[in-house]
Coordinates of C-alpha atoms in Angstrom, one line a residue:
M1 CA -69.0 40.2 68.7
R2 CA -71.2 37.7 69.7
A3 CA -71.2 36.6 65.5
A4 CA -67.7 36.6 65.7
A5 CA -67.4 34.1 68.6
A6 CA -70.1 32.0 67.2
A7 CA -68.1 31.4 63.8
A8 CA -64.9 31.1 66.1
I9 CA -66.9 28.1 67.6
L10 CA -68.1 26.6 64.3
L11 CA -64.7 26.5 63.1
C12 CA -63.2 24.9 66.0
A13 CA -65.9 22.3 65.6
A14 CA -65.7 22.0 61.8
G15 CA -61.7 21.0 62.7
A16 CA -62.7 18.4 65.5
R17 CA -64.7 16.8 62.8
A18 CA -62.3 17.0 60.2
D19 CA -59.9 14.7 62.8
V20 CA -62.3 12.6 63.8
F21 CA -63.8 11.9 60.5
S22 CA -60.8 11.4 59.0
P23 CA -60.3 8.8 55.6
G24 CA -57.8 7.1 57.7
P25 CA -54.4 6.8 58.4
L26 CA -52.0 7.5 55.2
A27 CA -49.5 4.7 54.6
R28 CA -45.8 4.7 55.9
P29 CA -44.3 6.9 52.9
H30 CA -46.7 9.9 53.1
A31 CA -46.7 9.5 57.3
S32 CA -45.1 13.0 57.3
L33 CA -48.3 14.5 55.7
E34 CA -50.4 13.2 58.6
G35 CA -52.9 16.3 60.4
L36 CA -55.3 18.3 59.5
Q37 CA -53.1 21.2 58.2
N38 CA -51.3 19.3 55.6
C39 CA -54.3 18.1 53.4
T40 CA -53.9 20.7 50.8
Q41 CA -50.5 19.3 50.3
C42 CA -52.2 16.6 48.2
H43 CA -55.7 17.7 47.7
V44 CA -57.1 21.1 46.4
K45 CA -58.7 23.0 48.5
G46 CA -62.6 22.1 49.0
G47 CA -61.9 19.9 46.4
Q48 CA -60.2 16.1 45.4
L49 CA -56.8 14.8 45.3
S50 CA -54.5 17.0 42.7
E51 CA -52.2 15.3 40.2
A52 CA -50.3 18.9 40.1
H53 CA -49.8 18.3 44.0
C54 CA -48.5 14.5 43.6
L55 CA -46.2 15.6 40.6
E56 CA -44.6 18.9 42.4
C57 CA -43.2 16.2 45.1
H58 CA -42.8 13.3 42.8
K59 CA -40.4 15.0 39.9
E60 CA -39.0 12.3 38.6
I61 CA -42.5 11.1 37.9
K62 CA -43.3 14.7 36.5
Q63 CA -40.4 14.5 33.9
R64 CA -41.2 11.1 32.7
V65 CA -44.9 12.7 31.9
E66 CA -43.4 15.5 30.2
E67 CA -40.9 13.7 28.0
K68 CA -43.5 10.8 27.0
K69 CA -41.6 7.8 28.5
G70 CA -42.8 4.8 30.3
L71 CA -45.8 4.0 32.0
H72 CA -46.8 7.5 33.4
G73 CA -45.6 9.3 30.3
R74 CA -47.7 6.8 27.8
L75 CA -51.2 7.6 29.7
A76 CA -53.8 9.7 28.2
P77 CA -54.4 12.9 30.4
S78 CA -57.7 11.3 31.3
E79 CA -56.5 8.4 32.9
R80 CA -53.5 9.9 34.5
T81 CA -55.4 10.3 38.1
C82 CA -52.7 9.3 40.7
N83 CA -55.5 7.7 42.9
G84 CA -56.4 5.3 40.2
C85 CA -53.3 3.5 40.9
H86 CA -52.2 4.5 44.2
H87 CA -55.0 4.2 47.0
E88 CA -54.3 6.1 50.1
H89 CA -55.8 6.1 53.6
Q90 CA -55.8 2.6 54.0
G91 CA -53.3 2.2 56.8
R92 CA -49.5 2.5 57.4
N93 CA -48.4 -0.7 55.8
F94 CA -51.0 -0.2 53.0
D95 CA -49.0 -0.9 49.5
L96 CA -49.5 2.4 47.5
I97 CA -49.0 0.9 44.3
D98 CA -52.1 -1.3 42.7
W99 CA -50.3 -3.4 40.1
G100 CA -53.4 -4.6 38.3
A101 CA -56.2 -6.8 38.3
G102 CA -55.3 -10.2 39.6
S103 CA -53.0 -9.1 42.0
G104 CA -55.1 -10.1 45.3
A105 CA -57.2 -8.5 47.5
Q106 CA -55.8 -4.7 48.6
G107 CA -53.8 -5.2 51.9
P108 CA -50.1 -5.9 53.3
G109 CA -48.5 -8.6 51.4
T110 CA -51.2 -9.6 48.9
N111 CA -50.5 -7.0 46.0
K112 CA -48.3 -8.8 43.7
K113 CA -46.0 -7.6 40.9
T114 CA -46.3 -10.2 38.6
A115 CA -50.3 -9.2 37.7
F116 CA -48.7 -6.0 36.5
D117 CA -49.3 -5.6 32.4
H118 CA -45.5 -4.4 31.3
L119 CA -46.6 -3.5 27.9
R120 CA -47.8 -0.3 29.6
T121 CA -44.7 1.3 30.0
G122 CA -44.0 0.5 26.2
F123 CA -41.4 -2.6 27.0
A124 CA -43.6 -5.9 26.9
L125 CA -42.3 -8.9 28.5
N126 CA -42.0 -12.1 26.4
G127 CA -40.5 -15.3 26.6
K128 CA -37.5 -15.5 29.2
H129 CA -38.2 -12.1 30.0
L130 CA -41.7 -13.2 31.8
K131 CA -39.8 -15.6 34.3
T132 CA -37.5 -13.1 35.4
D133 CA -37.9 -11.4 38.4
C134 CA -38.6 -7.7 38.5
E135 CA -35.5 -7.1 41.0
K136 CA -33.3 -8.8 38.0
C137 CA -33.9 -5.8 36.1
H138 CA -35.0 -2.9 38.1
T139 CA -31.6 -2.3 40.0
D140 CA -29.6 1.1 40.3
A141 CA -26.9 -0.5 38.2
L142 CA -28.9 -0.6 35.3
I143 CA -30.6 2.9 35.4
R144 CA -29.3 4.9 32.3
D145 CA -31.6 8.2 32.7
P146 CA -30.1 10.9 34.3
G147 CA -32.7 12.8 35.9
V148 CA -33.7 9.1 38.2
K149 CA -29.9 8.5 38.8
A150 CA -29.9 11.9 40.4
W151 CA -33.6 11.4 42.3
R152 CA -31.9 7.7 43.4
A153 CA -29.0 9.8 44.7
K154 CA -31.1 12.2 47.1
N155 CA -33.7 9.2 48.3
P156 CA -31.2 6.1 48.7
G157 CA -34.0 4.6 50.4
A158 CA -36.8 4.8 48.1
T159 CA -37.7 2.2 45.7
T160 CA -38.0 3.0 41.8
F161 CA -38.9 1.2 38.5
L162 CA -37.8 4.0 36.4
G163 CA -35.1 5.0 34.5
L164 CA -34.3 1.5 32.7
P165 CA -33.1 1.5 29.2
T166 CA -34.6 -1.3 27.1
G167 CA -31.5 -2.2 24.4
C168 CA -30.4 -6.0 24.8
A169 CA -26.4 -4.3 25.8
D170 CA -27.8 -2.4 28.3
C171 CA -28.9 -5.4 30.7
H172 CA -27.0 -8.1 28.9
F173 CA -23.1 -8.6 28.5
D174 CA -22.3 -9.0 24.9
E175 CA -21.4 -12.7 25.4
H176 CA -19.8 -12.4 22.0
R177 CA -17.1 -9.8 22.9
D178 CA -18.2 -7.3 20.4
Q179 CA -17.8 -9.5 17.6
L180 CA -21.0 -9.3 16.2
G181 CA -21.8 -5.6 16.5
T182 CA -25.2 -4.9 19.0
S183 CA -28.3 -6.0 16.8
C184 CA -28.8 -8.8 19.2
K185 CA -32.3 -9.7 17.9
D186 CA -31.0 -10.6 14.2
C187 CA -29.9 -14.2 15.9
H188 CA -31.1 -14.4 19.2
N189 CA -35.1 -13.7 20.6
E190 CA -36.7 -13.8 23.7
R191 CA -37.4 -17.5 24.3
S192 CA -33.7 -18.8 24.5
W193 CA -30.6 -17.8 24.1
R194 CA -29.6 -20.6 22.0
P195 CA -30.0 -21.7 19.5
A196 CA -30.1 -18.5 17.9
P197 CA -33.2 -19.0 15.3
G198 CA -32.2 -15.7 13.1
F199 CA -28.7 -16.7 12.3
K200 CA -28.6 -18.6 8.8
H201 CA -24.9 -19.7 8.1
A202 CA -26.1 -19.8 4.4
R203 CA -26.2 -16.0 4.6
S204 CA -22.2 -15.7 5.8
E205 CA -19.3 -15.3 3.8
Y206 CA -18.7 -19.2 3.9
P207 CA -22.1 -21.3 3.1
L208 CA -22.3 -24.9 5.0
E209 CA -22.0 -27.1 1.9
G210 CA -21.8 -30.9 2.0
K211 CA -19.7 -32.7 4.8
H212 CA -19.5 -29.2 6.5
A213 CA -22.9 -29.1 7.2
Q214 CA -22.8 -31.8 9.7
V215 CA -19.5 -30.1 11.8
K216 CA -20.2 -29.0 15.1
C217 CA -19.9 -24.9 15.4
V218 CA -16.5 -25.5 17.8
K219 CA -14.6 -27.6 15.8
C220 CA -14.2 -24.2 13.5
H221 CA -15.4 -21.7 16.1
A222 CA -12.6 -22.8 18.8
L223 CA -13.7 -21.2 22.4
A224 CA -11.2 -18.6 23.8
H225 CA -11.6 -17.7 27.4
D226 CA -11.6 -14.0 28.8
L227 CA -10.7 -14.3 32.5
D228 CA -10.1 -10.9 33.6
T229 CA -11.0 -8.3 31.3
H230 CA -14.4 -8.0 32.5
A231 CA -13.6 -8.4 36.1
D232 CA -15.2 -4.7 37.2
A233 CA -17.6 -4.6 34.4
P234 CA -21.0 -3.5 35.8
L235 CA -22.8 -6.3 33.6
K236 CA -20.9 -9.9 33.9
P237 CA -20.7 -12.6 31.1
V238 CA -22.4 -15.5 31.8
S239 CA -19.0 -17.4 30.8
N240 CA -15.3 -16.6 30.5
A241 CA -15.4 -19.0 27.5
F242 CA -17.1 -17.6 24.2
A243 CA -16.9 -19.1 20.6
R244 CA -14.3 -16.8 18.4
Y245 CA -16.7 -16.0 15.1
K246 CA -14.3 -12.9 13.9
P247 CA -11.8 -13.6 12.7
V248 CA -11.6 -17.2 11.2
A249 CA -9.5 -18.0 8.0
H250 CA -11.7 -19.4 5.5
A251 CA -9.8 -18.5 2.3
S252 CA -8.2 -21.9 1.9
C253 CA -9.3 -25.7 2.8
T254 CA -5.7 -25.6 4.5
D255 CA -6.7 -22.8 7.1
C256 CA -8.5 -25.7 8.7
H257 CA -7.5 -28.8 7.2
A258 CA -3.8 -30.4 7.4
D259 CA -2.6 -31.2 4.0
P260 CA -1.5 -34.8 3.5
H261 CA 0.0 -34.4 0.5
Q262 CA 3.0 -32.0 1.9
N263 CA 2.2 -29.4 -0.3
R264 CA 2.8 -31.3 -3.4
F265 CA -0.1 -30.7 -5.0
G266 CA -0.3 -27.1 -4.2
P267 CA -3.0 -25.5 -1.7
E268 CA -6.0 -25.5 -4.2
C269 CA -7.5 -28.9 -2.7
A270 CA -10.7 -28.4 -4.7
S271 CA -8.7 -29.0 -7.7
C272 CA -8.8 -32.5 -6.8
H273 CA -11.6 -33.0 -3.5
V274 CA -15.0 -32.1 -3.1
V275 CA -17.1 -31.0 0.1
N276 CA -19.7 -33.8 -0.5
G277 CA -16.4 -36.2 1.2
W278 CA -12.6 -36.4 1.2
K279 CA -12.7 -39.3 -0.9
D280 CA -14.7 -38.2 -3.5
L281 CA -12.2 -36.8 -6.1
R282 CA -12.3 -34.9 -9.7
G283 CA -11.2 -36.7 -12.3
V284 CA -7.6 -35.6 -12.6
G285 CA -6.1 -37.6 -16.1
G286 CA -5.5 -37.1 -19.9
A287 CA -3.5 -33.5 -20.3
R288 CA -3.1 -32.6 -16.6
A289 CA -1.5 -36.0 -15.4
F290 CA 0.9 -35.2 -18.4
H291 CA 1.5 -31.6 -17.2
E292 CA 3.1 -33.5 -13.8
K293 CA 6.0 -34.5 -16.3
S294 CA 6.7 -31.5 -17.7
R295 CA 8.8 -28.4 -16.6
Y296 CA 5.9 -26.9 -15.2
P297 CA 3.6 -28.8 -13.0
L298 CA -0.2 -27.1 -13.0
R299 CA -1.3 -26.0 -9.4
G300 CA -4.0 -23.8 -8.3
A301 CA -6.2 -22.2 -10.5
H302 CA -4.0 -23.4 -13.5
L303 CA -5.5 -26.7 -13.5
E304 CA -8.7 -26.2 -14.4
V305 CA -7.8 -23.9 -17.3
A306 CA -8.6 -25.7 -20.7
C307 CA -5.0 -26.5 -22.7
K308 CA -5.9 -23.9 -25.8
K309 CA -6.3 -20.9 -23.4
C310 CA -2.2 -21.0 -23.2
H311 CA -1.5 -23.1 -25.7
G312 CA -3.4 -21.8 -28.9
P313 CA -3.9 -22.3 -31.5
F314 CA -5.4 -18.3 -31.7
P315 CA -6.5 -16.0 -34.6
G316 CA -3.1 -16.1 -36.9
V317 CA -1.4 -18.0 -34.2
R318 CA -0.5 -21.9 -34.5
A319 CA -0.8 -23.9 -31.4
R320 CA 3.1 -23.9 -29.5
F321 CA 3.9 -26.9 -27.1
K322 CA 7.2 -26.4 -26.9
N323 CA 9.9 -23.8 -25.7
M324 CA 7.0 -21.8 -24.4
R325 CA 8.1 -18.7 -21.8
F326 CA 6.6 -19.5 -17.9
A327 CA 9.6 -17.7 -15.9
N328 CA 7.2 -14.5 -15.3
C329 CA 3.8 -14.5 -14.9
T330 CA 3.6 -11.9 -17.6
D331 CA 5.0 -14.5 -20.0
C332 CA 1.4 -15.9 -20.3
H333 CA -0.7 -13.0 -18.7
V334 CA -1.8 -9.4 -19.4
D335 CA -0.8 -6.3 -17.1
A336 CA -4.1 -6.6 -14.9
H337 CA -3.1 -3.3 -13.4
V338 CA -2.6 -1.4 -16.8
G339 CA 1.0 -0.1 -15.6
Q340 CA 0.3 1.2 -12.0
V341 CA 2.3 -1.0 -10.3
G342 CA 5.5 -1.5 -12.6
S343 CA 6.1 -2.8 -16.5
P344 CA 6.0 -5.3 -16.6
P345 CA 4.9 -6.7 -13.1
A346 CA 7.1 -9.5 -13.1
A347 CA 7.0 -10.3 -9.4
C348 CA 3.0 -10.9 -9.4
D349 CA 3.4 -13.1 -6.6
G350 CA 4.1 -10.4 -4.0
C351 CA 0.2 -10.2 -4.2
H352 CA -1.3 -13.1 -5.8
T353 CA -1.5 -16.5 -5.7
L354 CA -1.5 -19.6 -7.8
Q355 CA -4.8 -20.3 -6.2
S356 CA -6.9 -17.4 -7.4
F357 CA -6.1 -14.0 -8.9
A358 CA -8.5 -12.1 -6.0
P359 CA -8.1 -11.9 -3.1
A360 CA -4.8 -10.4 -3.2
K361 CA -2.4 -11.2 -0.3
Y362 CA -0.9 -8.2 -0.3
D363 CA 1.1 -7.1 3.4
P364 CA -0.1 -3.8 4.5
A365 CA 3.7 -3.8 6.0
L366 CA 4.6 -3.1 2.2
H367 CA 2.2 -0.3 1.9
R368 CA 5.7 1.9 2.8
R369 CA 4.8 5.0 0.5
Y370 CA 1.9 6.1 3.2
P371 CA 2.0 3.9 6.2
L372 CA -1.2 2.4 7.2
Q373 CA -1.9 3.6 10.9
G374 CA -4.7 3.8 13.6
G375 CA -7.9 3.4 11.8
H376 CA -6.5 3.2 8.1
A377 CA -4.9 -0.5 9.3
A378 CA -8.7 -1.9 9.2
V379 CA -9.9 -0.3 6.3
A380 CA -10.4 -2.3 3.0
C381 CA -8.4 -1.5 0.2
S382 CA -11.2 -0.7 -2.3
A383 CA -12.2 1.7 -0.1
C384 CA -9.0 4.0 -0.6
H385 CA -8.5 2.4 -4.1
R386 CA -11.6 3.0 -5.9
Q387 CA -12.7 1.8 -9.3
D388 CA -11.7 4.6 -11.9
P389 CA -13.3 4.0 -15.5
A390 CA -10.9 6.4 -16.9
L391 CA -8.2 2.9 -16.6
L392 CA -10.7 1.0 -19.2
A393 CA -9.9 3.5 -21.8
R394 CA -6.0 2.9 -21.0
A395 CA -6.5 -0.7 -21.4
A396 CA -8.0 -1.0 -24.6
N397 CA -5.5 -2.9 -26.4
I398 CA -4.9 -5.4 -23.3
V399 CA -8.8 -6.2 -23.8
E400 CA -8.6 -6.7 -27.5
F401 CA -5.8 -9.0 -27.1
V402 CA -7.5 -11.4 -24.4
K403 CA -10.7 -10.7 -26.5
K404 CA -8.7 -12.6 -29.6
R405 CA -7.7 -15.4 -27.5
G406 CA -11.0 -15.9 -26.4
R407 CA -9.7 -15.5 -22.5
T408 CA -11.4 -14.0 -19.6
D409 CA -8.2 -12.6 -18.0
R410 CA -9.4 -9.8 -15.4
I411 CA -8.8 -6.3 -15.8
S412 CA -8.7 -3.9 -12.5
L413 CA -9.7 -0.5 -12.3
A414 CA -8.7 0.1 -9.1
L415 CA -6.6 3.1 -9.0
F416 CA -3.2 2.9 -7.1
K417 CA -1.8 6.1 -7.5
V418 CA -3.5 8.0 -4.8
D419 CA -2.5 11.5 -3.4
A420 CA -2.4 10.5 -0.1
R421 CA -1.2 13.9 1.2
R422 CA -4.4 15.2 1.8
C423 CA -7.1 13.7 3.8
D424 CA -9.9 15.1 1.5
S425 CA -8.5 13.1 -1.4
C426 CA -10.4 9.9 0.4
H427 CA -12.5 11.6 2.7
A428 CA -15.5 14.0 1.9
D429 CA -15.7 17.1 4.4
P430 CA -18.0 16.2 7.0
H431 CA -18.2 19.9 8.2
G432 CA -19.4 21.2 4.8
R433 CA -16.2 23.2 4.3
Q434 CA -16.6 25.4 7.6
F435 CA -12.9 24.7 8.1
A436 CA -11.6 24.9 4.3
A437 CA -8.9 27.4 4.9
R438 CA -7.7 26.0 8.1
V439 CA -7.6 22.3 6.2
R440 CA -5.5 24.3 3.4
Q441 CA -2.9 25.4 5.8
H442 CA -2.7 22.7 8.5
G443 CA -4.7 19.8 7.2
C444 CA -7.7 17.7 9.3
A445 CA -4.7 16.5 11.7
D446 CA -5.3 19.8 13.1
C447 CA -7.9 18.1 15.6
H448 CA -8.4 14.7 14.5
Q449 CA -6.1 11.8 14.5
T450 CA -5.9 8.3 12.3
A451 CA -6.8 6.3 15.5
S452 CA -10.2 7.3 15.2
F453 CA -12.1 10.0 13.8
K454 CA -13.9 11.2 16.8
Q455 CA -10.5 11.4 19.1
V456 CA -10.6 15.1 18.7
R457 CA -8.0 17.2 20.2
F458 CA -9.7 20.7 19.9
D459 CA -9.2 22.8 23.0
H460 CA -12.4 25.2 23.3
Q461 CA -10.7 27.3 25.7
R462 CA -7.6 28.2 23.3
E463 CA -8.8 27.5 19.9
S464 CA -11.8 28.9 19.5
T465 CA -13.4 32.9 20.3
Y466 CA -15.6 31.3 22.9
P467 CA -14.0 30.2 25.9
L468 CA -16.6 27.6 28.2
T469 CA -17.0 28.5 31.8
G470 CA -19.0 27.6 34.3
A471 CA -22.3 25.4 33.2
H472 CA -21.2 25.8 29.6
Q473 CA -18.5 23.0 30.4
K474 CA -20.6 20.4 31.2
P475 CA -23.0 20.1 27.8
P476 CA -21.9 17.5 25.2
C477 CA -20.7 19.7 21.9
A478 CA -23.9 18.5 20.5
G479 CA -26.2 20.7 22.5
C480 CA -24.8 23.8 20.9
H481 CA -23.5 22.6 17.5
L482 CA -26.6 21.5 16.2
A483 CA -27.2 20.2 12.4
D484 CA -28.3 22.6 9.5
A485 CA -30.9 21.9 7.0
S486 CA -28.5 20.1 4.9
G487 CA -27.6 17.9 8.0
V488 CA -23.9 19.4 8.7
V489 CA -23.0 20.1 11.9
R490 CA -22.6 24.1 12.4
Y491 CA -19.6 25.4 14.2
K492 CA -19.0 28.7 12.7
P493 CA -20.5 31.2 12.6
L494 CA -22.5 30.5 15.8
P495 CA -24.3 33.2 18.0
T496 CA -22.4 33.9 20.9
A497 CA -25.4 35.8 22.9
C498 CA -27.2 34.4 25.4
S499 CA -30.3 34.5 23.3
G500 CA -28.7 32.5 20.2
C501 CA -29.0 29.3 22.5
H502 CA -31.6 29.7 25.3
P503 CA -34.9 30.6 25.4
D504 CA -36.0 34.1 27.3
P505 CA -37.7 32.7 30.2
H506 CA -39.0 36.2 31.2
A507 CA -41.0 36.8 28.0
A508 CA -38.7 39.7 26.6
Q509 CA -39.6 41.9 30.0
F510 CA -36.1 42.7 29.4
A511 CA -36.0 43.4 26.1
A512 CA -36.0 47.0 26.2
G513 CA -33.5 49.2 28.3
P514 CA -30.2 50.3 28.1
R515 CA -29.0 46.6 28.1
P516 CA -31.7 44.8 26.2
Q517 CA -31.3 41.3 26.6
D518 CA -27.9 40.9 28.1
C519 CA -28.6 38.0 30.4
T520 CA -25.0 38.4 32.4
A521 CA -26.6 42.0 34.0
C522 CA -28.1 39.3 36.4
H523 CA -26.8 35.9 35.4
G524 CA -23.5 34.2 35.4
T525 CA -22.7 31.1 33.4
A526 CA -22.1 29.4 37.0
A527 CA -25.4 28.7 37.6
W528 CA -28.9 29.8 36.5
K529 CA -30.2 30.6 40.0
T530 CA -26.8 32.1 41.0
L531 CA -28.0 36.3 40.6
S532 CA -25.8 39.0 40.8
F533 CA -29.0 41.1 40.8
V534 CA -29.5 43.5 43.6
H535 CA -32.9 45.0 44.7
A536 CA -31.2 48.2 44.7
A537 CA -30.2 50.6 41.7
P538 CA -29.5 50.8 39.1
F539 CA -31.4 47.6 38.6
T540 CA -34.6 49.1 40.4
K541 CA -36.1 51.9 41.8
F542 CA -38.1 49.7 44.6
L543 CA -35.5 49.4 47.8
L544 CA -36.4 46.7 50.0
A545 CA -36.3 47.9 53.7
G546 CA -37.7 46.6 56.9
K547 CA -39.9 43.2 56.9
H548 CA -39.7 43.4 52.9
A549 CA -36.3 42.6 52.8
A550 CA -37.5 39.1 54.0
V551 CA -40.2 38.3 51.6
E552 CA -39.8 35.7 48.8
C553 CA -39.2 36.6 45.4
G554 CA -42.8 35.0 44.7
G555 CA -44.5 36.9 47.3
C556 CA -44.3 40.2 44.8
H557 CA -43.1 38.4 41.8
R558 CA -46.1 36.2 40.9
E559 CA -46.7 34.0 38.2
I560 CA -48.9 35.4 35.2
K561 CA -50.0 33.1 31.9
V562 CA -48.7 35.1 28.5
G563 CA -49.6 34.4 24.9
N564 CA -49.0 30.7 24.7
G565 CA -50.6 29.9 28.4
A566 CA -47.2 29.4 29.5
P567 CA -46.7 30.7 33.1
V568 CA -44.6 33.4 33.3
R569 CA -42.8 35.4 36.7
Q570 CA -43.8 38.9 36.6
Y571 CA -40.7 41.2 36.9
R572 CA -41.9 44.4 35.3
G573 CA -44.8 46.4 35.6
V574 CA -45.3 45.6 39.1
P575 CA -47.0 47.8 41.8
T576 CA -45.3 49.7 44.3
D577 CA -47.7 51.3 46.1
C578 CA -49.1 49.6 49.4
A579 CA -52.8 48.7 48.5
S580 CA -52.0 46.9 45.6
C581 CA -49.8 44.1 47.8
H582 CA -51.7 44.4 51.5
V583 CA -55.1 44.6 52.7
D584 CA -56.3 47.6 54.0
V585 CA -56.7 46.5 57.9
H586 CA -58.3 49.8 59.2
R587 CA -61.1 49.5 56.3
G588 CA -60.6 52.8 54.8
A589 CA -60.4 54.7 58.4
F590 CA -57.2 56.3 57.6
K591 CA -57.6 56.9 53.8
G592 CA -57.9 60.4 53.5
F593 CA -54.3 60.4 55.0
V594 CA -52.7 58.3 52.4
Q595 CA -51.7 60.1 49.8

């Protein structure tokens, strides 16, 4: 009894000394953990600060560490000591974040965020980013990480620097209004928005030559105004005015310049003028000047054709200058489409101009046999009307005729007679023939639309053998339908058993029995932790009675480590005798009475 009393006195004294010699008050965010009884919330009993204890509360950090993302995820395990950067027991107003060397003496108001080395997060700050206030980027509106968003919703008063994306378009409004794609770094850098050092007009479809190189951009790329389209957008534009880069007509000079000749000499200005200056003219004399007095004045590309290309002489044929036919294009030109668009194609000007054979000016409205709708209206002609080398064999006579006359007439190998009734006549099957039978019967339009391939009207509840219920309705399609070894997304057949998609968190403890691996015996699709399990027959022979009914599951079913060291909660093989869980407070006095 004396020993017990002495021990009690010593314990009280030790507790008193711990209070007296506390390292110091906790910072305001941890103030609720003040007191001797709460030490083990952060410290290992009898030891130092525990990283695992910290991460039990700071789950948003734990997730970043597990995913190896951001500052904490990139730290080596040896560097991931929380108190290395977050010092505690320094007083209520102490800043818990040590931003790094140069941030000033530790204390209220002296710790500077600007001293932080942002490269440690995996995203270095360069150029204008170096001068931007942290709060400009680290706002709730720009957080994209779902886990951090959920944490912020539960902790609205807290401050976080987590969950931001790194793409330009994630933080900055697209000032070009989706004209030039999302790869901003192709033209711009972090030093300044303009000028765009990466953009070279020489690499565009229209290189600037001569006088054109001196023209201000706005002269060709007129400003458009976007007043209300983005009024409610989370990212605001710098300006409502933006330069129109696409589409800008540039096939003809008259797309930009007025024709001072009122079309008397045709639309091909380059037949006389050059880009070095309006008054710098090409010589147009001799035969071409004479041709202006004939019944067929030369216009467009005809101005560049040598006389003998039309008039001869040709092998075995004398030169001819009078009574030549010119009412139809085919009077001089061969059928470049090898009879695919009519024989002979007299009305060539329905698609082509005197300026050039290509590009054609075909109006999509004329595409009557297969009207171009939705996404098809934006597809280039050559994507459907592909080159068919077999047409060259059919054009053998035409090629021979052109060669004998020393001409350079072009033969088009584009195939115009395309079976447009079937999608697979143009499109490859991205599903690897998983739906071949269905496509033969209904076509791709059963699921897809011409507006966009990704706009799918498939109803999983009605059109599949596996209706989605509960939490299964939330994951994206790609969560279950993964790509196989060939890169094809697998839709059928797919396993429908729980183990087909979900790992076994119980380490095969329930693999044997009357209903092996049947997760639905305990779990439903609404939520994993909502159980239908009852601690009674037929689930278990051990009924919970009395005080046992109030014990948390983890009190008896403790975590153990299995083969790979992963923690698993033990449900099978748990002893049911009292001595396995309870300490014998009678110290064996009633051992003979216990059976």
